[in-house]
């Protein structure tokens, strides 16, 4: 089937009526967050199944779906209409919901096939045939949650069985089951007619009565069996319910282990915090030096300048002393100390005058140098310690650690709250109830096996009685019924064997097709394919044929996409695929891989994407395969328009 | 877009099993391929029949089998 049109009125952000006409192919609907991509998907789901769920799996109430502007203006109903092409037959499916006076009426479903309205029951059956709600999760889905659906197929509970049953429904297996059921009913009817015919004949009356009695015994045994199976289902439900509870308990034990680990972590952090505080105290003790450093620095510069001046002064003083000694020598000797010529009175007066002009010097001046250097060295040590920086760093680390401790304590109180909520008695009671139900289930299964054996014996016995009647009867009708009976038996055998073989074939086909797709869309060269389980769950195999443990969320999403592709290829009927935010967990290269194959996923594919997820440039790889693009455009606080486009606006 | 040729054909599987069934010496009465085709078509057409409608399907199946064993 494909959608030929989708019309949405007053649903979510879609104020008024918005209609798009469709054919097969790839449709891209662009919309930024909050503009109605998920609403569009939910509108289709709601039209088909009368309900839809939020991302937490909660059913969304009808009053939450109506457009608030429409409601304020007095239009208190919303409606979604789907035009559907079902293998050439034209279907019109319309669901309407009134939201008035605080009471929610049931939604009203209208379905017509080739212009002929169908009853409510027939409408429900048609939708189920087109795409059952259980299977629809693999066709209309939120890409973010896809891997959760796939992982569902690795569980063993009623929901998994329901999904498996639905998958087998789209793969065409129920036709075999129904045939076997119908043929058995026909066989029994033939048997009853044979017995009745024999009883009516005086010659075979006793045998007829015997066969009728055996048929009654068989009916009673079957009725008994139905009751046993009903009880079995109830016991199984008890076991499953308690298993779920006990699994939650196990999870709580995990929480307890987390509490212990958190407590140990906090203790370690406290120790580290104490050490850091000690280091901080030490650093702070030394930090006064840094505090002083800023005050001392100008003095250090002064000392430096003083030192230079002192050096200059000392040099001058040495030169003066030397000259003084020369003059004193010349005056005392009456001759020049350098050339030896005799000095006259004028020379001596000149030298005496020079001596008089000379500055006074001290032999102690030279000793001032070491004192200034010592003070300089001390100041240099103070300035370069960096104790304040160290103290600040330690302080920051202590604060961070304390913040971590507070966060851990908060985690701890949350975990404790979980544990406190755990009713210990209820756990013990659940364990007892589960064990009792399990034991009873064991006994019940033995009863069922015995009853099954009884039924097989009764069937064989009835068949012998009927064969006996036929062998001795000359009655044409009796002979004809006998042949019909044998034919029906042969048909049952053929349909049963074919069912087993077809199931194996189709499962193997799904595995092969899913593997093909997966290998195409993954970039991991060591991934060799997928392996399927009984429930159609798929595991990744590496090139050594080993199961890849703990695949990433993105890889799981690729596996789920591969399963969808395989189901579509093998389905008895095809269905559109509508993906909301399908590339959320994929990196750009995987996104390109998926985009290349996505149009082949089904006859009709819808991608609901935002610009951060798929830019126009990404779409170039599938440009030729896009049938049409639409933009979800904000037209008011609670209004979105669905516009033909493709600008990615 | 799809690859319909890739899917397994349930009718083919049925006919193949029926052929093997007929070849076994212990099976003196084997359903004909035509009968199998007709029954499979009925079942496919009424795949989602429930309760009340199911009994109508059973009656149709009975009728088809009876017709198949009645010499014409």
XYZ file of C-alpha atoms in Angstrom:
721
model
C 0.000 0.000 0.000
C 0.991 3.609 -0.384
C -0.571 6.849 0.807
C -2.118 8.849 -2.022
C -2.906 11.816 0.206
C -2.598 12.989 3.776
C -4.950 15.647 5.104
C -4.490 16.990 8.606
C -6.969 19.341 10.301
C -6.337 21.031 13.657
C -3.955 18.285 14.779
C -1.115 19.595 16.928
C 0.552 22.592 15.288
C -1.433 22.085 12.086
C -4.112 24.765 12.408
C -6.857 24.472 9.802
C -6.564 21.992 6.957
C -3.298 20.945 5.331
C -3.348 18.510 2.441
C -0.575 16.880 0.473
C -1.121 14.647 -2.539
C 1.289 11.780 -2.893
C 2.408 9.026 -5.196
C 5.172 6.520 -4.685
C 8.777 7.588 -4.157
C 10.849 9.507 -1.673
C 9.414 12.487 0.224
C 11.532 14.762 2.379
C 9.795 16.919 4.967
C 12.076 19.580 6.443
C 11.351 21.177 9.768
C 13.298 22.632 12.633
C 12.734 21.335 16.149
C 9.256 22.026 17.482
C 7.683 22.745 14.101
C 5.748 19.500 13.774
C 7.817 16.694 12.267
C 6.861 14.264 15.029
C 3.315 15.672 15.004
C 3.038 14.818 11.304
C 4.142 11.241 12.022
C 1.805 10.997 15.020
C -1.100 12.295 12.934
C -0.665 9.369 10.527
C -0.302 6.871 13.394
C -3.369 8.267 15.114
C -5.436 8.081 11.911
C -4.506 4.423 11.500
C -4.739 3.194 15.102
C -6.706 5.776 17.060
C -3.860 6.421 19.475
C -0.232 7.372 19.627
C 2.427 7.547 22.293
C 5.027 10.043 23.383
C 8.756 9.238 23.526
C 8.341 7.899 27.044
C 5.744 5.423 25.777
C 2.796 7.244 27.386
C -0.465 7.374 25.467
C -1.207 10.957 24.437
C -4.631 12.204 25.513
C -6.846 13.612 22.698
C -7.097 17.040 24.332
C -3.337 17.327 24.019
C -3.522 16.791 20.249
C -5.989 19.512 19.298
C -4.577 22.763 17.959
C -4.881 25.343 20.731
C -5.781 28.235 18.377
C -8.583 26.201 16.780
C -9.849 25.186 20.206
C -9.882 28.816 21.427
C -11.782 29.811 18.308
C -14.430 27.179 19.047
C -13.450 24.440 16.585
C -13.212 21.611 19.086
C -12.423 18.692 16.854
C -9.471 17.453 14.879
C -9.287 15.077 11.970
C -6.786 13.188 9.835
C -7.709 11.706 6.473
C -5.526 9.259 4.591
C -5.958 8.346 0.949
C -4.554 4.838 0.451
C -3.816 2.787 -2.634
C -4.068 -0.845 -1.597
C -2.847 -2.797 -4.589
C -5.165 -0.866 -6.931
C -8.106 -0.559 -4.524
C -8.684 3.020 -3.355
C -9.254 3.450 0.353
C -10.285 6.557 2.199
C -9.568 6.431 5.925
C -10.778 9.297 8.078
C -10.546 9.595 11.837
C -12.214 12.410 13.727
C -11.941 13.298 17.390
C -14.198 15.691 19.245
C -12.745 17.312 22.342
C -15.527 19.013 24.208
C -16.674 19.759 27.731
C -13.738 18.021 29.339
C -15.092 14.601 28.384
C -13.333 12.712 25.667
C -15.467 10.772 23.298
C -14.012 7.910 21.322
C -12.582 8.885 17.991
C -14.788 8.176 15.010
C -13.340 6.023 12.236
C -14.667 6.083 8.704
C -13.245 3.818 6.027
C -14.414 3.335 2.483
C -13.043 0.968 -0.117
C -13.548 1.976 -3.740
C -16.225 4.381 -2.537
C -18.076 1.770 -0.455
C -18.203 2.510 3.293
C -17.088 -0.347 5.549
C -18.428 -1.340 8.956
C -16.348 -0.458 12.024
C -15.326 -4.117 12.432
C -14.366 -4.426 8.761
C -12.499 -1.110 8.967
C -10.478 -2.383 11.916
C -9.719 -5.620 10.078
C -8.679 -3.738 6.944
C -6.244 -1.563 8.887
C -4.868 -4.642 10.622
C -4.404 -6.303 7.258
C -2.724 -3.248 5.740
C -0.307 -2.788 8.620
C -1.013 -3.954 12.158
C -0.219 -1.582 15.017
C 2.438 -3.923 16.414
C 4.332 -4.023 13.133
C 3.808 -0.335 12.375
C 6.631 0.515 14.798
C 8.998 -0.796 12.114
C 7.420 1.424 9.454
C 6.340 4.636 11.207
C 9.097 5.373 13.610
C 11.227 7.788 15.509
C 14.822 7.201 14.417
C 15.986 8.055 17.916
C 14.086 5.085 19.324
C 14.583 2.603 16.543
C 17.271 0.549 18.206
C 14.960 0.102 21.214
C 12.425 -1.596 18.936
C 15.089 -3.895 17.541
C 16.340 -4.822 21.000
C 12.757 -5.773 21.876
C 13.245 -8.787 19.613
C 15.920 -10.140 21.952
C 13.549 -10.436 24.898
C 11.231 -13.296 25.693
C 7.946 -11.835 26.816
C 4.424 -11.303 25.592
C 5.266 -8.055 23.781
C 8.102 -9.749 21.898
C 5.815 -12.646 20.945
C 3.206 -10.179 19.731
C 5.759 -8.374 17.558
C 7.090 -11.702 16.251
C 3.532 -12.769 15.441
C 2.953 -9.479 13.644
C 6.199 -9.767 11.682
C 5.153 -13.266 10.611
C 1.802 -11.783 9.666
C 3.384 -9.385 7.201
C 5.623 -12.179 5.958
C 2.511 -14.265 5.178
C 2.709 -17.086 7.738
C -0.825 -16.818 9.171
C -2.217 -18.106 5.850
C -0.669 -21.490 6.737
C -1.905 -21.422 10.345
C -5.415 -20.501 9.261
C -5.426 -23.224 6.613
C -4.423 -25.912 9.125
C -7.086 -24.662 11.556
C -9.803 -24.629 8.876
C -8.827 -28.021 7.456
C -8.949 -29.640 10.906
C -12.427 -28.213 11.414
C -13.457 -29.661 8.020
C -11.949 -33.050 8.937
C -13.998 -33.159 12.116
C -17.144 -32.237 10.285
C -16.550 -35.031 7.787
C -15.996 -37.427 10.697
C -19.237 -36.415 12.396
C -21.155 -36.864 9.155
C -19.596 -40.297 8.619
C -20.510 -41.406 12.133
C -24.057 -40.088 11.746
C -24.482 -41.896 8.422
C -23.225 -45.155 9.953
C -25.550 -44.828 12.952
C -28.511 -44.352 10.623
C -27.740 -47.682 8.940
C -28.948 -50.714 10.933
C -25.905 -52.739 9.884
C -23.349 -50.224 11.056
C -25.366 -48.610 13.856
C -23.082 -49.857 16.667
C -19.968 -48.668 14.881
C -21.608 -45.339 14.190
C -22.505 -44.926 17.849
C -18.953 -45.854 18.839
C -17.488 -43.298 16.416
C -19.908 -40.645 17.676
C -18.896 -41.412 21.248
C -15.228 -41.101 20.310
C -15.971 -37.798 18.565
C -17.739 -36.580 21.740
C -14.773 -37.744 23.854
C -12.501 -35.844 21.491
C -14.633 -32.687 21.807
C -14.535 -33.023 25.596
C -10.772 -33.553 25.543
C -10.340 -30.505 23.306
C -12.540 -28.396 25.534
C -10.525 -29.609 28.528
C -7.368 -28.723 26.629
C -8.650 -25.217 25.909
C -9.225 -24.737 29.649
C -5.771 -26.085 30.434
C -4.248 -23.697 27.921
C -6.192 -20.810 29.406
C -4.892 -21.698 32.892
C -1.425 -22.097 31.411
C -1.608 -18.590 29.954
C -2.723 -17.203 33.319
C 0.113 -18.950 35.144
C 2.573 -17.762 32.535
C 1.294 -14.224 32.996
C 1.857 -14.539 36.767
C 5.386 -15.809 36.195
C 6.105 -13.034 33.712
C 4.630 -10.330 35.925
C 6.716 -11.470 38.864
C 9.760 -11.911 36.654
C 9.438 -8.301 35.582
C 9.119 -7.241 39.218
C 12.100 -9.352 40.211
C 14.122 -7.988 37.327
C 13.343 -4.531 38.668
C 14.514 -5.814 42.045
C 17.724 -7.073 40.454
C 18.151 -3.637 38.962
C 17.704 -2.229 42.477
C 20.437 -4.526 43.712
C 22.547 -2.992 40.988
C 21.557 0.363 42.440
C 22.724 -0.849 45.855
C 26.079 -1.778 44.382
C 26.219 1.682 42.852
C 25.524 3.176 46.286
C 28.417 1.229 47.762
C 30.677 2.339 44.939
C 29.524 5.941 45.358
C 30.157 5.818 49.099
C 33.643 4.493 48.493
C 34.213 7.202 45.887
C 33.079 9.900 48.329
C 35.408 8.551 50.989
C 38.332 8.624 48.543
C 37.422 12.157 47.516
C 37.286 13.251 51.117
C 40.788 11.865 51.693
C 42.064 13.679 48.633
C 40.283 16.806 49.794
C 41.997 16.610 53.195
C 45.400 16.232 51.515
C 44.715 19.146 49.252
C 43.607 21.286 52.184
C 46.889 20.503 53.944
C 48.847 21.473 50.833
C 46.766 24.609 50.580
C 47.572 25.524 54.200
C 51.282 25.030 53.521
C 51.045 27.101 50.373
C 49.181 29.825 52.240
C 51.804 29.875 54.970
C 54.395 30.627 52.304
C 52.092 32.956 50.453
C 52.784 35.946 52.731
C 56.127 36.211 50.923
C 54.225 36.731 47.683
C 51.971 39.235 49.373
C 55.075 41.121 50.440
C 56.723 40.700 47.066
C 54.570 43.302 45.434
C 55.452 45.788 48.158
C 59.134 44.902 48.029
C 59.484 45.051 44.250
C 59.847 48.904 43.997
C 62.453 48.794 46.768
C 64.310 46.084 44.844
C 64.390 48.323 41.786
C 65.711 51.190 43.918
C 68.389 48.896 45.324
C 69.350 47.878 41.843
C 69.774 51.492 40.765
C 71.671 52.182 44.015
C 73.956 49.289 43.239
C 74.791 50.689 39.779
C 75.460 54.126 41.278
C 77.643 52.549 43.954
C 79.671 50.726 41.323
C 80.210 53.986 39.448
C 81.150 55.812 42.610
C 83.613 53.143 43.682
C 85.338 53.256 40.302
C 85.711 57.047 40.509
C 86.989 56.780 44.051
C 89.698 54.300 43.051
C 90.831 56.609 40.230
C 90.968 59.608 42.593
C 92.977 57.635 45.193
C 95.433 56.604 42.520
C 95.952 60.237 41.362
C 96.231 61.432 44.893
C 99.011 58.916 45.562
C 100.780 60.058 42.327
C 100.615 63.753 43.308
C 101.678 63.039 46.882
C 104.692 61.084 45.453
C 105.576 63.905 43.003
C 105.390 66.641 45.717
C 107.454 64.564 48.133
C 110.160 63.750 45.477
C 110.069 67.082 43.617
C 109.937 65.112 40.327
C 107.288 63.790 38.005
C 106.507 60.125 38.929
C 105.913 59.231 35.295
C 108.815 61.074 33.380
C 111.182 62.029 36.254
C 111.718 65.725 35.341
C 112.239 68.182 38.190
C 109.221 70.145 39.270
C 109.436 73.948 39.706
C 107.343 75.973 42.117
C 104.613 76.579 39.566
C 104.282 72.833 39.009
C 104.105 72.179 42.715
C 101.425 74.885 43.189
C 99.381 73.336 40.363
C 99.593 69.863 41.919
C 98.671 71.222 45.340
C 95.703 72.978 43.783
C 94.642 69.693 42.066
C 94.867 67.863 45.395
C 92.687 70.500 46.958
C 90.016 70.098 44.265
C 89.865 66.297 44.640
C 86.694 64.840 46.335
C 87.057 63.130 49.649
C 87.066 59.274 49.410
C 86.639 56.493 51.937
C 88.378 53.197 51.962
C 85.083 51.701 53.423
C 83.012 52.521 50.315
C 84.016 49.246 48.639
C 82.493 47.242 51.499
C 78.968 48.540 50.768
C 78.726 46.399 47.617
C 78.252 42.970 49.325
C 75.532 44.356 51.620
C 73.452 45.652 48.709
C 73.928 42.348 46.766
C 72.791 40.302 49.740
C 69.595 42.298 50.066
C 69.070 42.019 46.301
C 69.446 38.197 46.402
C 66.968 37.955 49.256
C 64.441 40.085 47.401
C 64.882 37.998 44.233
C 64.071 34.814 46.193
C 60.919 36.360 47.571
C 59.668 37.585 44.209
C 60.152 34.256 42.362
C 58.490 31.799 44.842
C 55.004 31.806 43.128
C 53.462 30.617 46.400
C 50.259 32.570 45.806
C 49.692 30.914 42.431
C 50.163 27.538 44.032
C 47.778 28.410 46.852
C 45.155 29.640 44.380
C 45.487 26.448 42.317
C 45.130 24.279 45.396
C 42.152 26.284 46.518
C 40.501 25.744 43.128
C 41.150 22.007 43.302
C 39.727 21.789 46.811
C 36.599 23.662 45.669
C 36.173 21.391 42.662
C 36.572 18.342 44.802
C 34.047 19.643 47.282
C 31.593 20.302 44.444
C 32.143 16.715 43.274
C 31.519 15.448 46.770
C 28.243 17.413 46.934
C 27.191 16.005 43.545
C 28.033 12.478 44.647
C 26.085 12.985 47.852
C 23.094 14.053 45.768
C 23.486 10.905 43.633
C 23.645 8.918 46.804
C 20.432 10.356 48.214
C 18.665 9.674 44.903
C 19.922 6.092 44.916
C 18.875 5.695 48.534
C 15.399 6.954 47.634
C 15.180 4.209 44.998
C 16.196 1.597 47.526
C 13.878 2.981 50.188
C 11.002 2.597 47.748
C 11.758 -1.072 47.440
C 9.276 -3.060 49.472
C 11.291 -5.959 50.795
C 8.236 -7.972 51.708
C 6.851 -7.493 48.238
C 10.080 -8.919 46.796
C 9.795 -12.020 48.933
C 6.100 -12.326 48.117
C 6.821 -11.935 44.391
C 9.528 -14.577 44.581
C 7.142 -16.967 46.376
C 4.290 -16.267 43.982
C 6.582 -16.669 40.988
C 8.036 -19.954 42.282
C 4.585 -21.321 43.065
C 3.275 -20.295 39.655
C 6.367 -21.776 38.012
C 5.879 -25.082 39.833
C 2.201 -25.102 38.987
C 3.108 -24.231 35.413
C 5.399 -27.268 35.339
C 2.567 -29.497 36.545
C 0.187 -27.795 34.139
C 2.537 -28.443 31.223
C 2.639 -32.128 32.189
C -1.198 -32.164 32.179
C -1.176 -30.480 28.793
C 1.303 -32.991 27.412
C -0.807 -35.879 28.749
C -3.952 -34.288 27.337
C -2.232 -33.772 23.992
C -1.304 -37.457 23.988
C -4.934 -38.299 24.890
C -6.164 -36.165 22.008
C -3.717 -37.798 19.585
C -4.932 -41.235 20.777
C -8.565 -40.176 20.484
C -7.999 -38.772 16.980
C -6.251 -41.994 15.913
C -8.976 -44.078 17.536
C -11.725 -42.025 15.859
C -9.977 -42.316 12.519
C -9.710 -46.085 12.948
C -13.403 -46.267 13.853
C -14.280 -44.169 10.796
C -11.981 -46.247 8.556
C -13.664 -49.358 9.926
C -17.063 -47.907 9.034
C -15.872 -47.056 5.517
C -14.229 -50.426 4.913
C -17.457 -52.275 5.554
C -19.843 -49.794 4.040
C -21.088 -50.013 0.498
C -22.751 -46.627 0.826
C -21.533 -44.225 -1.873
C -21.897 -41.185 0.363
C -19.831 -42.933 3.027
C -17.112 -43.721 0.490
C -17.136 -40.174 -0.787
C -16.803 -38.800 2.737
C -13.912 -41.177 3.336
C -12.013 -39.842 0.337
C -12.778 -36.268 1.405
C -11.501 -37.113 4.883
C -8.244 -38.556 3.487
C -7.829 -35.522 1.247
C -8.305 -33.169 4.190
C -5.762 -35.196 6.230
C -3.271 -34.967 3.373
C -3.873 -31.224 3.114
C -3.268 -30.741 6.847
C 0.027 -32.626 6.550
C 1.105 -30.606 3.505
C 0.185 -27.193 4.985
C 1.889 -28.016 8.302
C 5.110 -29.144 6.670
C 5.044 -26.213 4.237
C 4.514 -23.780 7.104
C 7.672 -24.956 8.875
C 9.650 -24.851 5.659
C 8.332 -21.432 4.623
C 9.080 -19.990 8.058
C 12.677 -21.194 7.835
C 12.981 -19.923 4.274
C 11.561 -16.518 5.034
C 13.648 -16.110 8.189
C 16.746 -17.031 6.262
C 15.688 -14.595 3.507
C 15.195 -11.786 6.035
C 18.640 -12.562 7.467
C 20.285 -12.512 4.020
C 18.517 -9.337 2.884
C 19.175 -7.541 6.166
C 22.845 -8.579 6.001
C 23.115 -7.277 2.418
C 21.676 -3.914 3.391
C 23.706 -3.708 6.584
C 26.998 -4.371 4.800
C 26.083 -1.636 2.300
C 25.341 0.991 4.905
C 28.021 0.316 7.488
C 31.543 1.674 7.120
C 33.032 -0.852 9.485
C 35.094 -3.224 7.292
C 35.161 -5.992 9.909
C 31.357 -6.303 9.981
C 30.507 -9.286 7.818
C 26.725 -9.405 8.207
C 23.862 -10.127 10.555
C 22.534 -13.236 12.265
C 18.834 -13.656 12.949
C 17.228 -15.231 16.022
C 13.868 -16.982 16.449
C 12.143 -13.638 17.069
C 13.697 -11.904 14.047
C 16.154 -10.046 16.255
C 19.452 -9.380 14.475
C 22.993 -9.529 15.820
C 26.070 -8.123 14.084
C 28.685 -10.682 13.022
C 32.323 -9.792 12.461
C 34.601 -11.299 9.798
C 35.471 -14.136 12.191
C 31.755 -14.976 12.358
C 31.592 -13.839 15.988
C 28.765 -11.782 17.439
C 29.794 -8.159 18.021
C 29.121 -7.435 21.685
C 27.727 -4.073 22.747
C 27.252 -2.370 19.360
C 26.935 1.414 19.537
C 23.565 3.187 19.339
C 24.384 4.229 15.764
C 25.241 0.657 14.780
C 22.011 -0.594 16.375
C 20.136 1.987 14.358
C 21.746 0.657 11.171
C 20.726 -2.895 12.174
C 17.137 -1.750 12.720
C 17.115 -0.032 9.314
C 18.457 -3.226 7.742
C 15.640 -5.216 9.391
C 13.046 -2.787 8.047
C 14.490 -3.067 4.562
C 14.467 -6.873 4.788
C 10.897 -6.991 6.121
C 9.767 -4.751 3.290
C 11.453 -6.922 0.691
C 9.866 -10.074 2.101
C 6.487 -8.747 3.177
C 3.335 -10.197 1.725
C 2.194 -6.593 1.423
C 4.350 -3.516 1.263
C 3.799 -0.445 3.432
C 5.158 3.101 3.433
C 8.112 3.873 5.657
C 7.962 7.142 7.591
C 11.073 8.071 9.567
C 11.263 10.939 12.032
C 14.798 12.222 12.711
C 16.284 9.125 11.081
C 19.892 10.268 11.104
C 20.135 11.563 14.657
C 22.683 8.982 15.765
C 24.575 8.641 12.516
C 27.827 10.317 11.563
C 28.008 12.095 8.159
C 29.463 9.136 6.245
C 26.833 6.689 7.543
C 24.182 9.325 6.876
C 25.282 9.416 3.243
C 25.227 5.597 3.070
C 21.708 5.431 4.483
C 20.497 8.231 2.217
C 21.762 6.330 -0.827
C 19.777 3.244 0.054
C 16.758 4.823 1.725
C 14.661 5.293 -1.391
C 14.867 1.550 -2.008
C 13.604 0.828 1.486
C 9.972 0.767 0.391
C 7.724 1.835 -2.444
C 7.017 5.058 -0.555
C 9.399 6.612 1.944
C 9.014 9.776 4.054
C 11.984 11.359 5.787
C 11.194 13.981 8.429
C 14.440 15.837 8.968
C 15.858 19.035 10.441
C 18.611 21.092 8.826
C 21.214 20.095 11.402
C 20.554 16.499 10.491
C 20.410 16.673 6.704
C 21.505 19.701 4.734
C 20.473 20.240 1.118
C 23.980 19.267 0.086
C 23.517 15.838 1.719
C 20.433 15.295 -0.407
C 22.439 15.645 -3.606
C 23.195 11.905 -3.487
C 19.458 11.133 -3.817
C 18.363 14.259 -5.689
C 17.124 12.259 -8.685
C 15.023 9.985 -6.494
C 13.180 12.631 -4.479
C 9.542 12.861 -5.541
C 8.869 16.015 -3.576
C 10.125 18.061 -0.653
C 8.034 19.971 1.866
C 8.901 22.565 4.467
C 7.268 22.920 7.859
C 7.085 26.683 8.268
C 6.169 28.504 11.485
C 3.125 30.726 10.930
C 2.313 31.510 14.544
C 3.147 30.511 18.105
C 1.121 27.300 17.752
C 0.836 27.099 13.996
C 2.836 25.400 11.294
C 2.172 25.481 7.576
C 3.047 22.534 5.398
C 4.487 24.101 2.246
C 5.891 22.574 -0.919
C 9.557 23.460 -0.890
C 12.875 21.953 -0.161
C 14.766 25.009 0.892
C 15.416 23.426 4.237
C 13.892 26.493 5.826
C 12.072 0.392 -5.918
C 11.442 -2.838 -4.099
C 12.759 -6.210 -5.028
C 9.593 -8.323 -4.942
C 11.359 -11.140 -6.722
C 13.514 -11.617 -3.656
C 10.669 -12.730 -1.399
C 9.880 -16.405 -0.850
C 6.694 -17.529 -2.544
C 4.536 -19.444 -0.061
C 2.553 -21.126 -2.827
C 5.726 -22.444 -4.411
C 6.767 -23.873 -1.059
C 3.320 -25.504 -0.671
C 3.384 -27.069 -4.114
C 6.893 -28.359 -3.615
C 5.935 -29.956 -0.281
C 2.771 -31.419 -1.871
C 4.881 -32.977 -4.626
C 7.174 -34.603 -2.084
C 4.130 -35.735 -0.066
C 2.582 -37.406 -3.120
C 5.862 -39.175 -3.901
C 5.921 -40.941 -0.531
C 4.545 -44.480 -0.952
C 2.637 -44.414 2.360
C 0.465 -41.532 1.122
C -2.168 -43.179 -1.002
C -4.269 -40.019 -1.260
C -2.412 -36.816 -2.133
C -4.062 -33.433 -2.650
C -3.798 -32.095 -6.179
C -1.790 -28.912 -6.970
C -4.996 -27.292 -8.190
C -6.781 -27.992 -4.919
C -3.827 -26.600 -2.987
C -3.782 -23.442 -5.126
C -7.509 -22.872 -4.587
C -7.313 -23.409 -0.826
C -4.287 -21.167 -0.481
C -6.081 -18.448 -2.427
C -9.097 -18.725 -0.089
C -6.833 -18.476 2.949
C -4.914 -15.514 1.520
C -8.141 -13.709 0.664
C -9.455 -14.253 4.194
C -6.220 -13.834 6.088
C -7.817 -11.631 8.711
C -11.192 -13.325 9.026
C -12.187 -13.666 12.654
C -14.732 -15.820 14.528
C -18.004 -15.495 12.610
C -16.304 -14.966 9.288
C -13.959 -17.891 10.014
C -16.835 -20.382 10.004
C -17.786 -19.116 6.536
C -14.209 -19.763 5.412
C -14.364 -23.296 6.906
C -17.606 -23.940 4.990
C -15.970 -22.736 1.755
C -12.936 -24.967 2.345
C -15.239 -27.970 2.988
C -17.158 -27.250 -0.168
C -13.988 -27.023 -2.265
C -12.681 -30.340 -0.882
C -16.029 -32.051 -1.461
C -16.132 -30.786 -5.028
C -12.587 -32.016 -5.607
C -13.452 -35.585 -4.576
C -16.761 -35.728 -6.456
C -16.312 -37.365 -9.861
C -17.555 -35.031 -12.542
